Amino acid sequence: MFHQLLILFVSSTLVSSNSVQTRVMPDMATMNFQFITPCAKYSIPILSSKDLYKIKAFDENKQTVILVTGWRTTVDSSQTIDELSKAYNCRGDVNFIAIDVASCVDTLFTWSALNTEKLGEYLGKGIADLAQVVPLESIHLIGHSLGAHICGSAGRSFTTLTDEKLPRITGLDPAKPCFNEGEDLTGLMRGDADFVDIIHTNPGVLGRRDPTGDVDFYPDGIIPLPTGCYTILCAHERAWRYYVESVYPGNENNFMAKRCNSMTKLKQNRCGKTPAAPMGYATSSNLRGNYFLEVRGSSPFGMDGNKTREEQYVWCGTDLANKC
Ligand SMILES: *[C@@H]1O[C@H](CO)[C@@H](O)[C@H](O)[C@H]1NC(C)=O
């Protein structure tokens, strides 16, 4: 297991270096919206997004959450999709859609800034079509790792096409590799949606360190390995694990954070008077600045997490599946 992780890291380093210059465009035709209910998965080509509407289980009165995963070498996208879809389906008030970018990006030798922009443009077009059949304010884009930058590009392309902004993009440890090699890529930035919230869990290594959102959360501070992690992949995953935890009913305030500029100040209670605010699902769109919080090393990760409630999640997933 450990060797496997090491090899994965080495290959991600290689791909992000200038030694690989392949310019292969992603195969957009293989990109699908995967609408996931507790009982079924439906695949719809991105540019036919209006067809989601024809699926009986798709409810245009619910919020629509679209998750864009990262790239397989640094992200187990299927696990991210499984866990986040389960959490949202336990809430029951959303249409959960995933885009497994890995399935088309993996056919490349590399992903580049150019590919990221292209994938985002394509997604932006699909969302613009979708916004004709569901209310714009109900759409929430979430991206992990490379997926966060694809979301940023999708937001910009959506605005070019419609003259409107997506309401919210959440970046889960937006990827650092590939974007510091002289390639000109903005990546996910404040302004790509009305509200951009970012959770950094492997800052400076696989994830970007700098705050680029309207609000940036630094669980455990600006350190590469949060409590409980001994590998960078573990740290890079924590962003979605924290987010998933916050989605379960009752957990909205598991991760209370303070506007602050260091962990030291947080621990000394010297962060100033801005009220504490939740990281994750319940983050309010009027938050601005950098927020710090402590976390636990194992689930429930939130300092205000509750073991009993955590056991109920497992029950929720099983229960939903049994009802199918
Ligand atoms: C933990 O969650 C359970 C189930 O929601 C609840 O009954 C219990 O009161 C909670 N415990 C604490 C200490 O908040």
mmCIF file of C-alpha atoms and ligand atoms in Angstrom:
data_model
loop_
_atom_site.group_PDB
_atom_site.id
_atom_site.type_symbol
_atom_site.label_atom_id
_atom_site.label_comp_id
_atom_site.label_asym_id
_atom_site.label_seq_id
_atom_site.Cartn_x
_atom_site.Cartn_y
_atom_site.Cartn_z
ATOM 1 C CA MET A 1 0.000 0.000 0.000
ATOM 2 C CA PHE A 2 2.713 2.435 1.017
ATOM 3 C CA HIS A 3 4.756 1.660 -2.093
ATOM 4 C CA GLN A 4 1.772 2.237 -4.249
ATOM 5 C CA LEU A 5 1.267 5.685 -2.731
ATOM 6 C CA LEU A 6 4.893 6.534 -3.267
ATOM 7 C CA ILE A 7 4.752 5.561 -6.931
ATOM 8 C CA LEU A 8 1.625 7.583 -7.422
ATOM 9 C CA PHE A 9 3.341 10.629 -5.972
ATOM 10 C CA VAL A 10 6.384 10.199 -8.163
ATOM 11 C CA SER A 11 4.279 9.907 -11.262
ATOM 12 C CA SER A 12 2.334 13.037 -10.375
ATOM 13 C CA THR A 13 5.614 14.901 -9.966
ATOM 14 C CA LEU A 14 6.806 13.696 -13.344
ATOM 15 C CA VAL A 15 3.660 14.660 -15.091
ATOM 16 C CA SER A 16 3.715 18.106 -13.569
ATOM 17 C CA SER A 17 7.265 18.770 -14.729
ATOM 18 C CA ASN A 18 8.213 20.199 -18.059
ATOM 19 C CA SER A 19 9.493 16.834 -19.229
ATOM 20 C CA VAL A 20 6.026 15.945 -20.464
ATOM 21 C CA GLN A 21 4.742 18.303 -23.079
ATOM 22 C CA THR A 22 2.119 16.200 -24.797
ATOM 23 C CA ARG A 23 -0.657 18.357 -26.139
ATOM 24 C CA VAL A 24 -3.567 15.991 -26.312
ATOM 25 C CA MET A 25 -7.039 17.353 -25.949
ATOM 26 C CA PRO A 26 -9.367 15.543 -23.579
ATOM 27 C CA ASP A 27 -12.029 13.456 -25.210
ATOM 28 C CA MET A 28 -15.036 15.604 -24.297
ATOM 29 C CA ALA A 29 -17.450 13.084 -25.787
ATOM 30 C CA THR A 30 -16.689 10.751 -22.890
ATOM 31 C CA MET A 31 -17.653 13.377 -20.319
ATOM 32 C CA ASN A 32 -20.989 12.663 -18.753
ATOM 33 C CA PHE A 33 -23.162 14.053 -16.046
ATOM 34 C CA GLN A 34 -23.755 11.145 -13.718
ATOM 35 C CA PHE A 35 -26.972 11.696 -11.807
ATOM 36 C CA ILE A 36 -26.847 9.531 -8.689
ATOM 37 C CA THR A 37 -29.858 8.615 -6.569
ATOM 38 C CA PRO A 38 -29.803 6.096 -3.702
ATOM 39 C CA CYS A 39 -31.184 3.542 -6.170
ATOM 40 C CA ALA A 40 -29.644 4.233 -9.563
ATOM 41 C CA LYS A 41 -27.066 6.054 -11.647
ATOM 42 C CA TYR A 42 -28.009 7.800 -14.866
ATOM 43 C CA SER A 43 -25.443 8.939 -17.400
ATOM 44 C CA ILE A 44 -26.216 11.930 -19.591
ATOM 45 C CA PRO A 45 -23.728 13.499 -22.026
ATOM 46 C CA ILE A 46 -22.808 16.950 -20.737
ATOM 47 C CA LEU A 47 -24.103 18.763 -23.770
ATOM 48 C CA SER A 48 -27.463 16.997 -23.405
ATOM 49 C CA SER A 49 -27.839 18.214 -19.838
ATOM 50 C CA LYS A 50 -31.443 19.218 -20.449
ATOM 51 C CA ASP A 51 -32.241 15.502 -20.703
ATOM 52 C CA LEU A 52 -31.741 15.248 -16.934
ATOM 53 C CA TYR A 53 -35.118 16.834 -16.744
ATOM 54 C CA LYS A 54 -36.656 13.795 -18.418
ATOM 55 C CA ILE A 55 -35.490 11.481 -15.662
ATOM 56 C CA LYS A 56 -38.317 10.922 -13.238
ATOM 57 C CA ALA A 57 -36.093 10.955 -10.163
ATOM 58 C CA PHE A 58 -34.665 14.354 -11.129
ATOM 59 C CA ASP A 59 -36.553 16.998 -9.182
ATOM 60 C CA GLU A 60 -36.144 20.535 -10.496
ATOM 61 C CA ASN A 61 -37.467 21.890 -7.194
ATOM 62 C CA LYS A 62 -34.424 20.581 -5.376
ATOM 63 C CA GLN A 63 -30.953 22.033 -5.237
ATOM 64 C CA THR A 64 -28.599 20.574 -7.858
ATOM 65 C CA VAL A 65 -25.090 19.800 -6.671
ATOM 66 C CA ILE A 66 -22.442 19.030 -9.277
ATOM 67 C CA LEU A 67 -19.205 17.426 -8.117
ATOM 68 C CA VAL A 68 -16.152 17.535 -10.361
ATOM 69 C CA THR A 69 -13.468 15.104 -9.310
ATOM 70 C CA GLY A 70 -9.758 15.370 -9.804
ATOM 71 C CA TRP A 71 -7.332 13.271 -11.629
ATOM 72 C CA ARG A 72 -6.923 9.608 -10.819
ATOM 73 C CA THR A 73 -3.279 9.705 -9.854
ATOM 74 C CA THR A 74 -3.906 11.941 -6.894
ATOM 75 C CA VAL A 75 -7.570 11.288 -6.305
ATOM 76 C CA ASP A 76 -9.671 8.179 -5.875
ATOM 77 C CA SER A 77 -12.545 9.773 -7.685
ATOM 78 C CA SER A 78 -14.979 6.893 -7.280
ATOM 79 C CA GLN A 79 -14.622 7.029 -3.506
ATOM 80 C CA THR A 80 -15.155 10.788 -3.460
ATOM 81 C CA ILE A 81 -18.276 10.376 -5.577
ATOM 82 C CA ASP A 82 -19.636 7.499 -3.469
ATOM 83 C CA GLU A 83 -19.146 9.274 -0.177
ATOM 84 C CA LEU A 84 -20.452 12.671 -1.219
ATOM 85 C CA SER A 85 -23.461 11.244 -3.068
ATOM 86 C CA LYS A 86 -24.349 9.194 -0.007
ATOM 87 C CA ALA A 87 -24.170 12.242 2.243
ATOM 88 C CA TYR A 88 -26.329 14.370 -0.064
ATOM 89 C CA ASN A 89 -28.788 11.563 -0.649
ATOM 90 C CA CYS A 90 -29.111 11.181 3.121
ATOM 91 C CA ARG A 91 -30.127 14.849 3.230
ATOM 92 C CA GLY A 92 -32.562 14.024 0.456
ATOM 93 C CA ASP A 93 -33.060 17.584 -0.765
ATOM 94 C CA VAL A 94 -30.653 17.643 -3.703
ATOM 95 C CA ASN A 95 -30.117 16.212 -7.144
ATOM 96 C CA PHE A 96 -26.575 14.920 -6.906
ATOM 97 C CA ILE A 97 -24.536 14.887 -10.089
ATOM 98 C CA ALA A 98 -20.919 13.819 -10.519
ATOM 99 C CA ILE A 99 -18.494 14.330 -13.345
ATOM 100 C CA ASP A 100 -15.732 11.817 -13.265
ATOM 101 C CA VAL A 101 -13.111 13.774 -15.130
ATOM 102 C CA ALA A 102 -10.612 11.012 -14.528
ATOM 103 C CA SER A 103 -12.331 8.815 -17.074
ATOM 104 C CA CYS A 104 -11.352 11.192 -19.861
ATOM 105 C CA VAL A 105 -8.304 12.899 -18.428
ATOM 106 C CA ASP A 106 -6.685 9.580 -17.711
ATOM 107 C CA THR A 107 -6.475 8.827 -21.388
ATOM 108 C CA LEU A 108 -3.928 11.647 -21.605
ATOM 109 C CA PHE A 109 -0.331 11.450 -20.668
ATOM 110 C CA THR A 110 -0.695 14.711 -18.929
ATOM 111 C CA TRP A 111 -3.228 17.269 -18.011
ATOM 112 C CA SER A 112 -2.242 20.780 -18.698
ATOM 113 C CA ALA A 113 -3.594 24.192 -17.997
ATOM 114 C CA LEU A 114 -5.038 24.172 -21.485
ATOM 115 C CA ASN A 115 -6.936 20.927 -20.914
ATOM 116 C CA THR A 116 -8.294 22.217 -17.638
ATOM 117 C CA GLU A 117 -9.643 25.327 -19.337
ATOM 118 C CA LYS A 118 -11.159 23.275 -22.143
ATOM 119 C CA LEU A 119 -12.872 20.836 -19.807
ATOM 120 C CA GLY A 120 -14.215 23.791 -17.861
ATOM 121 C CA GLU A 121 -15.531 25.513 -20.964
ATOM 122 C CA TYR A 122 -17.305 22.365 -21.962
ATOM 123 C CA LEU A 123 -18.806 21.978 -18.505
ATOM 124 C CA GLY A 124 -19.798 25.661 -18.460
ATOM 125 C CA LYS A 125 -21.767 25.100 -21.648
ATOM 126 C CA GLY A 126 -23.505 22.052 -20.142
ATOM 127 C CA ILE A 127 -24.442 24.049 -17.036
ATOM 128 C CA ALA A 128 -25.713 26.950 -19.136
ATOM 129 C CA ASP A 129 -28.082 24.478 -20.835
ATOM 130 C CA LEU A 130 -29.071 23.013 -17.484
ATOM 131 C CA ALA A 131 -29.827 26.500 -16.144
ATOM 132 C CA GLN A 132 -32.591 26.718 -18.732
ATOM 133 C CA VAL A 133 -34.506 23.952 -16.986
ATOM 134 C CA VAL A 134 -33.540 24.427 -13.315
ATOM 135 C CA PRO A 135 -33.322 27.713 -11.380
ATOM 136 C CA LEU A 136 -29.797 29.121 -11.508
ATOM 137 C CA GLU A 137 -29.793 29.840 -7.782
ATOM 138 C CA SER A 138 -30.209 26.120 -7.070
ATOM 139 C CA ILE A 139 -26.918 25.114 -8.735
ATOM 140 C CA HIS A 140 -23.843 24.494 -6.586
ATOM 141 C CA LEU A 141 -20.549 23.394 -8.111
ATOM 142 C CA ILE A 142 -18.000 21.498 -6.014
ATOM 143 C CA GLY A 143 -14.554 20.528 -7.261
ATOM 144 C CA HIS A 144 -11.802 18.505 -5.674
ATOM 145 C CA SER A 145 -8.139 18.910 -6.623
ATOM 146 C CA LEU A 146 -7.884 19.520 -10.371
ATOM 147 C CA GLY A 147 -11.679 19.457 -10.424
ATOM 148 C CA ALA A 148 -11.710 22.733 -8.471
ATOM 149 C CA HIS A 149 -9.900 24.494 -11.324
ATOM 150 C CA ILE A 150 -12.223 22.941 -13.880
ATOM 151 C CA CYS A 151 -15.098 24.406 -11.841
ATOM 152 C CA GLY A 152 -13.435 27.838 -11.920
ATOM 153 C CA SER A 153 -13.102 27.661 -15.672
ATOM 154 C CA ALA A 154 -16.710 26.395 -15.935
ATOM 155 C CA GLY A 155 -17.881 29.393 -13.895
ATOM 156 C CA ARG A 156 -16.061 31.835 -16.166
ATOM 157 C CA SER A 157 -17.321 30.142 -19.290
ATOM 158 C CA PHE A 158 -20.868 30.090 -17.882
ATOM 159 C CA THR A 159 -20.629 33.866 -17.370
ATOM 160 C CA THR A 160 -19.336 34.426 -20.904
ATOM 161 C CA LEU A 161 -22.278 32.458 -22.289
ATOM 162 C CA THR A 162 -25.073 33.793 -20.103
ATOM 163 C CA ASP A 163 -23.887 37.085 -18.607
ATOM 164 C CA GLU A 164 -24.774 35.640 -15.226
ATOM 165 C CA LYS A 165 -22.729 34.101 -12.441
ATOM 166 C CA LEU A 166 -23.058 30.716 -10.808
ATOM 167 C CA PRO A 167 -24.093 31.221 -7.184
ATOM 168 C CA ARG A 168 -21.452 29.100 -5.496
ATOM 169 C CA ILE A 169 -18.305 27.135 -6.263
ATOM 170 C CA THR A 170 -16.653 25.158 -3.487
ATOM 171 C CA GLY A 171 -13.003 24.204 -3.987
ATOM 172 C CA LEU A 172 -11.769 21.199 -2.027
ATOM 173 C CA ASP A 173 -7.980 21.428 -1.807
ATOM 174 C CA PRO A 174 -7.579 22.924 -5.304
ATOM 175 C CA ALA A 175 -4.586 21.292 -6.990
ATOM 176 C CA LYS A 176 -1.192 22.888 -7.051
ATOM 177 C CA PRO A 177 0.760 20.712 -9.525
ATOM 178 C CA CYS A 178 0.951 21.840 -13.131
ATOM 179 C CA PHE A 179 -0.019 25.363 -12.425
ATOM 180 C CA ASN A 180 3.362 26.702 -11.415
ATOM 181 C CA GLU A 181 5.419 25.662 -14.388
ATOM 182 C CA GLY A 182 5.102 28.853 -16.334
ATOM 183 C CA GLU A 183 1.741 27.870 -17.721
ATOM 184 C CA ASP A 184 -0.728 30.663 -17.549
ATOM 185 C CA LEU A 185 -3.691 29.343 -15.671
ATOM 186 C CA THR A 186 -5.669 31.280 -13.145
ATOM 187 C CA GLY A 187 -7.312 28.262 -11.577
ATOM 188 C CA LEU A 188 -10.258 28.668 -9.246
ATOM 189 C CA MET A 189 -10.471 32.307 -8.134
ATOM 190 C CA ARG A 190 -12.887 34.565 -6.317
ATOM 191 C CA GLY A 191 -15.097 36.062 -9.008
ATOM 192 C CA ASP A 192 -15.596 32.747 -10.846
ATOM 193 C CA ALA A 193 -18.955 32.539 -9.028
ATOM 194 C CA ASP A 194 -20.891 34.900 -6.789
ATOM 195 C CA PHE A 195 -19.334 33.046 -3.883
ATOM 196 C CA VAL A 196 -16.185 30.902 -3.846
ATOM 197 C CA ASP A 197 -15.330 28.954 -0.686
ATOM 198 C CA ILE A 198 -12.157 26.904 -0.436
ATOM 199 C CA ILE A 199 -10.932 24.280 2.020
ATOM 200 C CA HIS A 200 -7.142 23.793 2.052
ATOM 201 C CA THR A 201 -5.848 20.510 3.497
ATOM 202 C CA ASN A 202 -2.505 19.904 1.778
ATOM 203 C CA PRO A 203 -1.373 23.487 1.258
ATOM 204 C CA GLY A 204 1.828 23.894 -0.706
ATOM 205 C CA VAL A 205 2.151 20.246 -1.763
ATOM 206 C CA LEU A 206 -0.679 18.698 -3.798
ATOM 207 C CA GLY A 207 -2.910 21.614 -2.930
ATOM 208 C CA ARG A 208 -2.519 25.326 -3.411
ATOM 209 C CA ARG A 209 -1.469 27.299 -0.395
ATOM 210 C CA ASP A 210 -2.634 30.787 -1.261
ATOM 211 C CA PRO A 211 -6.092 32.020 -0.448
ATOM 212 C CA THR A 212 -7.945 32.536 -3.734
ATOM 213 C CA GLY A 213 -11.558 32.267 -2.578
ATOM 214 C CA ASP A 214 -13.922 34.775 -1.030
ATOM 215 C CA VAL A 215 -13.341 32.674 2.057
ATOM 216 C CA ASP A 216 -10.484 30.210 2.599
ATOM 217 C CA PHE A 217 -10.496 27.642 5.386
ATOM 218 C CA TYR A 218 -7.289 26.231 6.828
ATOM 219 C CA PRO A 219 -8.180 23.262 9.070
ATOM 220 C CA ASP A 220 -5.232 22.712 11.418
ATOM 221 C CA GLY A 221 -3.493 25.723 9.889
ATOM 222 C CA ILE A 222 -1.184 26.152 6.926
ATOM 223 C CA ILE A 223 0.582 22.829 7.347
ATOM 224 C CA PRO A 224 0.882 20.045 4.759
ATOM 225 C CA LEU A 225 -0.395 17.229 6.978
ATOM 226 C CA PRO A 226 -3.453 17.783 9.129
ATOM 227 C CA THR A 227 -3.802 15.795 12.369
ATOM 228 C CA GLY A 228 -4.149 12.094 11.643
ATOM 229 C CA CYS A 229 -2.454 12.144 8.223
ATOM 230 C CA TYR A 230 0.997 10.763 7.474
ATOM 231 C CA THR A 231 0.902 10.986 3.669
ATOM 232 C CA ILE A 232 0.165 13.827 1.308
ATOM 233 C CA LEU A 233 -2.588 11.818 -0.388
ATOM 234 C CA CYS A 234 -4.340 11.439 2.963
ATOM 235 C CA ALA A 235 -4.042 15.200 3.457
ATOM 236 C CA HIS A 236 -5.296 15.974 -0.056
ATOM 237 C CA GLU A 237 -8.365 13.774 0.593
ATOM 238 C CA ARG A 238 -9.202 15.336 3.925
ATOM 239 C CA ALA A 239 -10.792 18.332 2.212
ATOM 240 C CA TRP A 240 -13.599 16.203 0.801
ATOM 241 C CA ARG A 241 -13.837 14.055 3.917
ATOM 242 C CA TYR A 242 -14.453 17.153 6.060
ATOM 243 C CA TYR A 243 -16.937 18.460 3.533
ATOM 244 C CA VAL A 244 -18.795 15.120 3.375
ATOM 245 C CA GLU A 245 -19.070 15.028 7.172
ATOM 246 C CA SER A 246 -20.587 18.513 7.206
ATOM 247 C CA VAL A 247 -23.300 17.496 4.712
ATOM 248 C CA TYR A 248 -24.960 14.916 6.989
ATOM 249 C CA PRO A 249 -28.027 16.252 8.768
ATOM 250 C CA GLY A 250 -27.081 17.496 12.223
ATOM 251 C CA ASN A 251 -23.422 17.991 11.290
ATOM 252 C CA GLU A 252 -23.735 21.432 9.719
ATOM 253 C CA ASN A 253 -21.849 23.034 12.600
ATOM 254 C CA ASN A 254 -19.246 20.307 13.171
ATOM 255 C CA PHE A 255 -16.448 22.533 11.843
ATOM 256 C CA MET A 256 -16.712 25.946 13.484
ATOM 257 C CA ALA A 257 -13.917 28.233 12.313
ATOM 258 C CA LYS A 258 -12.623 31.666 13.322
ATOM 259 C CA ARG A 259 -11.448 34.441 11.045
ATOM 260 C CA CYS A 260 -7.780 34.580 11.931
ATOM 261 C CA ASN A 261 -4.290 34.619 10.501
ATOM 262 C CA SER A 262 -2.607 31.772 12.312
ATOM 263 C CA MET A 263 -3.201 28.625 14.296
ATOM 264 C CA THR A 264 -1.093 30.045 17.111
ATOM 265 C CA LYS A 265 -3.430 32.985 17.488
ATOM 266 C CA LEU A 266 -6.427 30.674 17.308
ATOM 267 C CA LYS A 267 -5.075 28.552 20.143
ATOM 268 C CA GLN A 268 -4.310 31.651 22.192
ATOM 269 C CA ASN A 269 -7.803 32.956 21.582
ATOM 270 C CA ARG A 270 -6.474 36.082 19.843
ATOM 271 C CA CYS A 271 -8.425 35.987 16.595
ATOM 272 C CA GLY A 272 -10.543 39.055 16.948
ATOM 273 C CA LYS A 273 -14.247 39.534 17.234
ATOM 274 C CA THR A 274 -15.631 38.145 13.970
ATOM 275 C CA PRO A 275 -18.097 35.438 15.038
ATOM 276 C CA ALA A 276 -17.200 31.790 14.463
ATOM 277 C CA ALA A 277 -18.706 30.338 11.283
ATOM 278 C CA PRO A 278 -19.187 26.827 9.922
ATOM 279 C CA MET A 279 -16.875 25.358 7.267
ATOM 280 C CA GLY A 280 -18.426 23.090 4.634
ATOM 281 C CA TYR A 281 -22.060 22.555 3.797
ATOM 282 C CA ALA A 282 -23.403 25.471 5.830
ATOM 283 C CA THR A 283 -20.780 28.094 4.964
ATOM 284 C CA SER A 284 -22.619 31.349 4.486
ATOM 285 C CA SER A 285 -22.062 33.258 1.265
ATOM 286 C CA ASN A 286 -21.297 36.492 3.109
ATOM 287 C CA LEU A 287 -18.118 35.173 4.765
ATOM 288 C CA ARG A 288 -14.871 36.817 3.680
ATOM 289 C CA GLY A 289 -11.238 36.229 4.560
ATOM 290 C CA ASN A 290 -9.156 33.423 6.028
ATOM 291 C CA TYR A 291 -10.587 31.111 8.637
ATOM 292 C CA PHE A 292 -8.770 28.699 10.918
ATOM 293 C CA LEU A 293 -10.058 25.761 12.954
ATOM 294 C CA GLU A 294 -8.919 22.706 14.832
ATOM 295 C CA VAL A 295 -9.891 19.235 13.602
ATOM 296 C CA ARG A 296 -9.665 15.682 14.894
ATOM 297 C CA GLY A 297 -7.454 12.982 13.415
ATOM 298 C CA SER A 298 -10.279 10.541 12.756
ATOM 299 C CA SER A 299 -13.968 10.589 12.015
ATOM 300 C CA PRO A 300 -15.902 12.542 13.142
ATOM 301 C CA PHE A 301 -13.274 15.080 12.163
ATOM 302 C CA GLY A 302 -15.122 18.169 13.330
ATOM 303 C CA MET A 303 -14.405 19.277 16.909
ATOM 304 C CA ASP A 304 -18.170 19.471 17.346
ATOM 305 C CA GLY A 305 -18.739 16.060 15.793
ATOM 306 C CA ASN A 306 -20.664 13.420 17.663
ATOM 307 C CA LYS A 307 -19.946 9.673 17.576
ATOM 308 C CA THR A 308 -23.589 8.686 17.897
ATOM 309 C CA ARG A 309 -24.575 10.821 14.935
ATOM 310 C CA GLU A 310 -21.702 9.389 12.935
ATOM 311 C CA GLU A 311 -23.061 5.883 13.488
ATOM 312 C CA GLN A 312 -26.392 7.100 12.163
ATOM 313 C CA TYR A 313 -24.814 7.967 8.788
ATOM 314 C CA VAL A 314 -23.938 4.361 8.183
ATOM 315 C CA TRP A 315 -27.499 3.469 9.005
ATOM 316 C CA CYS A 316 -28.810 6.159 6.665
ATOM 317 C CA GLY A 317 -26.889 4.832 3.645
ATOM 318 C CA THR A 318 -28.005 1.255 4.255
ATOM 319 C CA ASP A 319 -31.559 2.308 4.910
ATOM 320 C CA LEU A 320 -31.791 4.273 1.659
ATOM 321 C CA ALA A 321 -30.422 1.354 -0.341
ATOM 322 C CA ASN A 322 -32.905 -1.028 1.307
ATOM 323 C CA LYS A 323 -35.823 1.112 0.210
ATOM 324 C CA CYS A 324 -34.952 0.786 -3.476
HETATM 325 C C1 LIG B 1 -25.140 13.137 19.767
HETATM 326 O O1 LIG B 1 -26.085 12.858 18.770
HETATM 327 C C2 LIG B 1 -27.200 12.109 19.227
HETATM 328 C C3 LIG B 1 -28.024 11.725 18.023
HETATM 329 O O2 LIG B 1 -28.334 12.822 17.197
HETATM 330 C C4 LIG B 1 -27.969 12.949 20.247
HETATM 331 O O3 LIG B 1 -29.080 12.209 20.723
HETATM 332 C C5 LIG B 1 -27.026 13.289 21.405
HETATM 333 O O4 LIG B 1 -27.671 14.147 22.304
HETATM 334 C C6 LIG B 1 -25.758 13.965 20.884
HETATM 335 N N1 LIG B 1 -24.801 14.088 21.972
HETATM 336 C C7 LIG B 1 -24.237 15.252 22.272
HETATM 337 C C8 LIG B 1 -23.254 15.227 23.400
HETATM 338 O O5 LIG B 1 -24.500 16.288 21.686
#
